[in-house]
Tab-separated table of C-alpha atoms in Angstrom:
chain	number	residue	atom	x	y	z
L	1	MET	CA	11.953	-200.205	-79.379
L	2	THR	CA	13.049	-198.244	-82.118
L	3	ARG	CA	17.176	-197.778	-82.881
L	4	GLN	CA	17.053	-194.745	-83.303
L	5	ARG	CA	14.185	-193.975	-79.539
L	6	LEU	CA	16.696	-196.294	-78.098
L	7	LEU	CA	19.839	-194.180	-78.687
L	8	ARG	CA	18.081	-190.991	-78.450
L	9	ALA	CA	16.947	-191.966	-74.835
L	10	ARG	CA	20.589	-193.345	-73.978
L	11	LEU	CA	21.803	-189.406	-75.309
L	12	SER	CA	19.341	-188.266	-72.875
L	13	VAL	CA	20.490	-189.924	-69.730
L	14	PRO	CA	24.093	-187.692	-69.547
L	15	LEU	CA	21.625	-184.642	-70.148
L	16	VAL	CA	18.846	-185.041	-67.246
L	17	LEU	CA	21.886	-186.061	-65.217
L	18	ALA	CA	23.821	-183.112	-66.032
L	19	GLY	CA	20.888	-180.441	-65.098
L	20	LEU	CA	20.397	-182.271	-62.098
L	21	VAL	CA	23.881	-181.926	-61.222
L	22	LEU	CA	23.363	-178.131	-62.405
L	23	VAL	CA	20.518	-177.745	-60.552
L	24	GLY	CA	22.061	-179.669	-57.228
L	25	CYS	CA	24.862	-176.432	-57.487
L	26	ALA	CA	22.319	-173.849	-58.257
L	27	SER	CA	21.004	-174.846	-54.928
L	28	GLY	CA	23.728	-174.714	-53.164
L	29	GLY	CA	23.364	-178.511	-51.538
L	30	PRO	CA	22.024	-179.455	-48.621
L	31	GLU	CA	21.967	-176.816	-45.683
L	32	ALA	CA	25.002	-176.799	-42.999
L	33	SER	CA	24.348	-177.729	-40.010
L	34	VAL	CA	24.413	-175.742	-37.697
L	35	GLU	CA	26.979	-176.405	-34.156
L	36	PRO	CA	26.018	-174.765	-31.297
L	37	PRO	CA	28.517	-172.723	-29.976
L	38	GLU	CA	30.688	-173.903	-27.500
L	39	PRO	CA	30.393	-172.980	-23.942
L	40	ALA	CA	32.995	-169.964	-22.645
L	41	SER	CA	35.561	-171.256	-20.189
L	42	THR	CA	36.819	-171.166	-17.260
L	43	PRO	CA	40.002	-169.697	-15.450
L	44	THR	CA	41.320	-172.714	-14.511
L	45	GLU	CA	40.468	-174.994	-17.850
L	46	THR	CA	43.140	-174.900	-20.757
L	47	PRO	CA	42.279	-174.470	-23.800
L	48	GLU	CA	42.687	-178.043	-25.764
L	49	THR	CA	44.780	-178.279	-29.529
L	50	PRO	CA	42.196	-179.301	-31.815
L	51	ALA	CA	42.117	-182.706	-33.357
L	52	ALA	CA	43.816	-182.560	-36.304
L	53	PRO	CA	40.987	-183.416	-39.308
L	54	THR	CA	39.694	-187.118	-40.406
L	55	PRO	CA	39.812	-188.685	-43.447
L	56	SER	CA	36.506	-188.702	-43.628
L	57	GLU	CA	35.892	-184.828	-42.728
L	58	ASP	CA	38.079	-183.740	-45.890
L	59	PRO	CA	35.823	-184.312	-48.795
L	60	ALA	CA	38.756	-184.987	-50.891
L	61	THR	CA	40.885	-187.526	-48.693
L	62	PRO	CA	37.883	-191.750	-49.526
L	63	ALA	CA	37.029	-192.588	-45.977
L	64	ALA	CA	38.541	-196.374	-45.560
L	65	GLY	CA	36.043	-199.149	-46.620
L	66	ILE	CA	32.650	-197.164	-46.510
L	67	PHE	CA	31.216	-200.827	-47.691
L	68	THR	CA	31.721	-204.220	-47.400
L	69	ASP	CA	33.107	-206.582	-50.118
L	70	ALA	CA	29.321	-208.494	-49.893
L	71	GLN	CA	28.048	-205.487	-50.773
L	72	ALA	CA	29.695	-204.472	-53.968
L	73	SER	CA	29.321	-208.001	-55.245
L	74	ARG	CA	25.897	-207.877	-54.641
L	75	GLY	CA	26.242	-204.780	-56.815
L	76	ARG	CA	27.727	-206.167	-59.870
L	77	THR	CA	25.067	-208.662	-59.966
L	78	MET	CA	22.815	-205.935	-60.043
L	79	PHE	CA	24.411	-204.606	-62.413
L	80	ASN	CA	24.569	-207.033	-64.433
L	81	GLU	CA	20.856	-207.709	-64.102
L	82	VAL	CA	19.601	-204.323	-64.274
L	83	CYS	CA	21.365	-201.962	-65.512
L	84	SER	CA	23.287	-203.771	-68.537
L	85	GLU	CA	20.288	-203.927	-70.509
L	86	CYS	CA	21.768	-200.458	-71.430
L	87	HIS	CA	25.324	-198.959	-69.466
L	88	THR	CA	28.832	-201.432	-69.897
L	89	THR	CA	30.713	-200.597	-66.604
L	90	SER	CA	33.575	-198.992	-68.985
L	91	GLU	CA	31.160	-196.222	-68.566
L	92	PHE	CA	31.434	-195.744	-64.518
L	93	ARG	CA	35.297	-196.115	-64.779
L	94	GLY	CA	38.475	-195.134	-66.403
L	95	ARG	CA	39.136	-190.982	-67.181
L	96	ALA	CA	35.796	-190.601	-68.885
L	97	PHE	CA	33.559	-191.125	-65.317
L	98	GLN	CA	37.205	-189.920	-63.357
L	99	SER	CA	36.561	-186.804	-64.899
L	100	ASN	CA	32.438	-186.648	-64.631
L	101	TRP	CA	32.601	-186.828	-61.523
L	102	GLY	CA	35.804	-187.575	-59.506
L	103	ARG	CA	35.671	-185.139	-57.000
L	104	ARG	CA	31.345	-185.522	-56.604
L	105	THR	CA	30.057	-187.185	-54.251
L	106	VAL	CA	29.427	-190.277	-52.868
L	107	TYR	CA	26.309	-189.095	-52.282
L	108	SER	CA	25.884	-187.028	-55.268
L	109	PHE	CA	25.990	-190.141	-57.187
L	110	TYR	CA	24.008	-192.132	-55.245
L	111	ARG	CA	21.286	-189.521	-55.736
L	112	THR	CA	21.168	-189.286	-59.271
L	113	ILE	CA	20.637	-193.513	-59.871
L	114	ARG	CA	18.765	-193.355	-57.537
L	115	SER	CA	16.526	-190.763	-58.829
L	116	THR	CA	17.038	-191.057	-62.771
L	117	MET	CA	17.420	-194.861	-63.134
L	118	PRO	CA	16.436	-197.287	-64.743
L	119	ASP	CA	15.279	-195.062	-67.640
L	120	ASP	CA	12.441	-197.401	-67.693
L	121	ASN	CA	11.518	-196.683	-63.682
L	122	PRO	CA	13.499	-193.671	-62.068
L	123	GLY	CA	13.788	-194.687	-58.963
L	124	GLY	CA	11.747	-197.723	-59.100
L	125	LEU	CA	13.890	-200.399	-57.533
L	126	GLU	CA	14.819	-201.357	-53.450
L	127	GLU	CA	16.638	-198.014	-51.888
L	128	GLN	CA	19.852	-200.632	-51.003
L	129	VAL	CA	19.934	-202.044	-54.817
L	130	TYR	CA	21.123	-198.290	-55.711
L	131	LEU	CA	22.897	-198.831	-52.493
L	132	ASP	CA	24.729	-201.701	-53.578
L	133	VAL	CA	25.045	-200.663	-57.211
L	134	SER	CA	26.631	-197.612	-56.170
L	135	ALA	CA	29.536	-200.209	-53.843
L	136	TYR	CA	30.079	-201.322	-57.245
L	137	ILE	CA	31.190	-198.993	-58.985
L	138	LEU	CA	33.259	-197.618	-56.012
L	139	SER	CA	34.989	-200.926	-56.030
L	140	LEU	CA	35.226	-200.877	-59.573
L	141	ASN	CA	37.212	-197.190	-58.873
L	142	GLY	CA	39.643	-197.929	-56.772
L	143	HIS	CA	37.948	-198.573	-53.953
L	144	ASP	CA	38.455	-200.910	-51.003
L	145	GLY	CA	35.358	-202.254	-48.946
L	146	GLY	CA	35.601	-201.991	-45.047
L	147	SER	CA	33.353	-203.459	-42.155
L	148	SER	CA	30.428	-201.471	-42.992
L	149	GLU	CA	27.838	-201.717	-45.951
L	150	LEU	CA	27.093	-198.302	-47.306
L	151	SER	CA	24.046	-196.983	-46.054
L	152	ALA	CA	21.462	-194.134	-45.890
L	153	ASP	CA	23.354	-192.896	-42.511
L	154	SER	CA	26.874	-193.623	-44.131
L	155	PRO	CA	29.666	-190.115	-44.906
L	156	MET	CA	28.721	-190.674	-48.689
L	157	ARG	CA	28.507	-186.486	-48.727
L	158	GLU	CA	32.637	-186.796	-47.930
L	159	VAL	CA	33.031	-189.466	-49.570
L	160	ARG	CA	34.905	-188.697	-53.471
L	161	ILE	CA	34.515	-191.518	-56.418
L	162	ALA	CA	37.881	-190.570	-57.022
L	163	PRO	CA	40.353	-193.176	-56.348
L	164	PRO	CA	41.934	-193.715	-53.171
L	165	GLU	CA	45.862	-192.324	-53.294
L	166	PRO	CA	48.168	-195.029	-53.286
L	167	GLN	CA	49.989	-194.235	-50.188
L	168	PRO	CA	54.172	-194.574	-51.103
């Protein structure tokens, strides 16, 4: 591949990502789940005080440990083997990355890399590779590992890429 074509390919990735984000925003995202109505209370029941929202219910608050340290380590290995041909880790942390991705969810990031990477074979890797690389990117951004691996069933739609706020 000529240097000019390589440069053009590298410059097209952000445009593709921006287009995917705009399409996702324009479509309104995934349909909201519809909760069944609560049964009417009988006169003998006392109303319960609603529970405070948990951190995973507030997308602005990162959930503690939605990936394991071992998974992030596998993600680092895969990043070095596959992604580093075109990317550096500095692209996925710091002010510029947080400006573009910090307010977005882990799911949005995962969905984007799964549908657009690697550039020469979009979506061609195993799902676990995309999950592991996503865990690695979270670790680069200050998230701590926990006891459960990031999976398709994880609360990815509820956790932001932004690093967790330091605890006082």
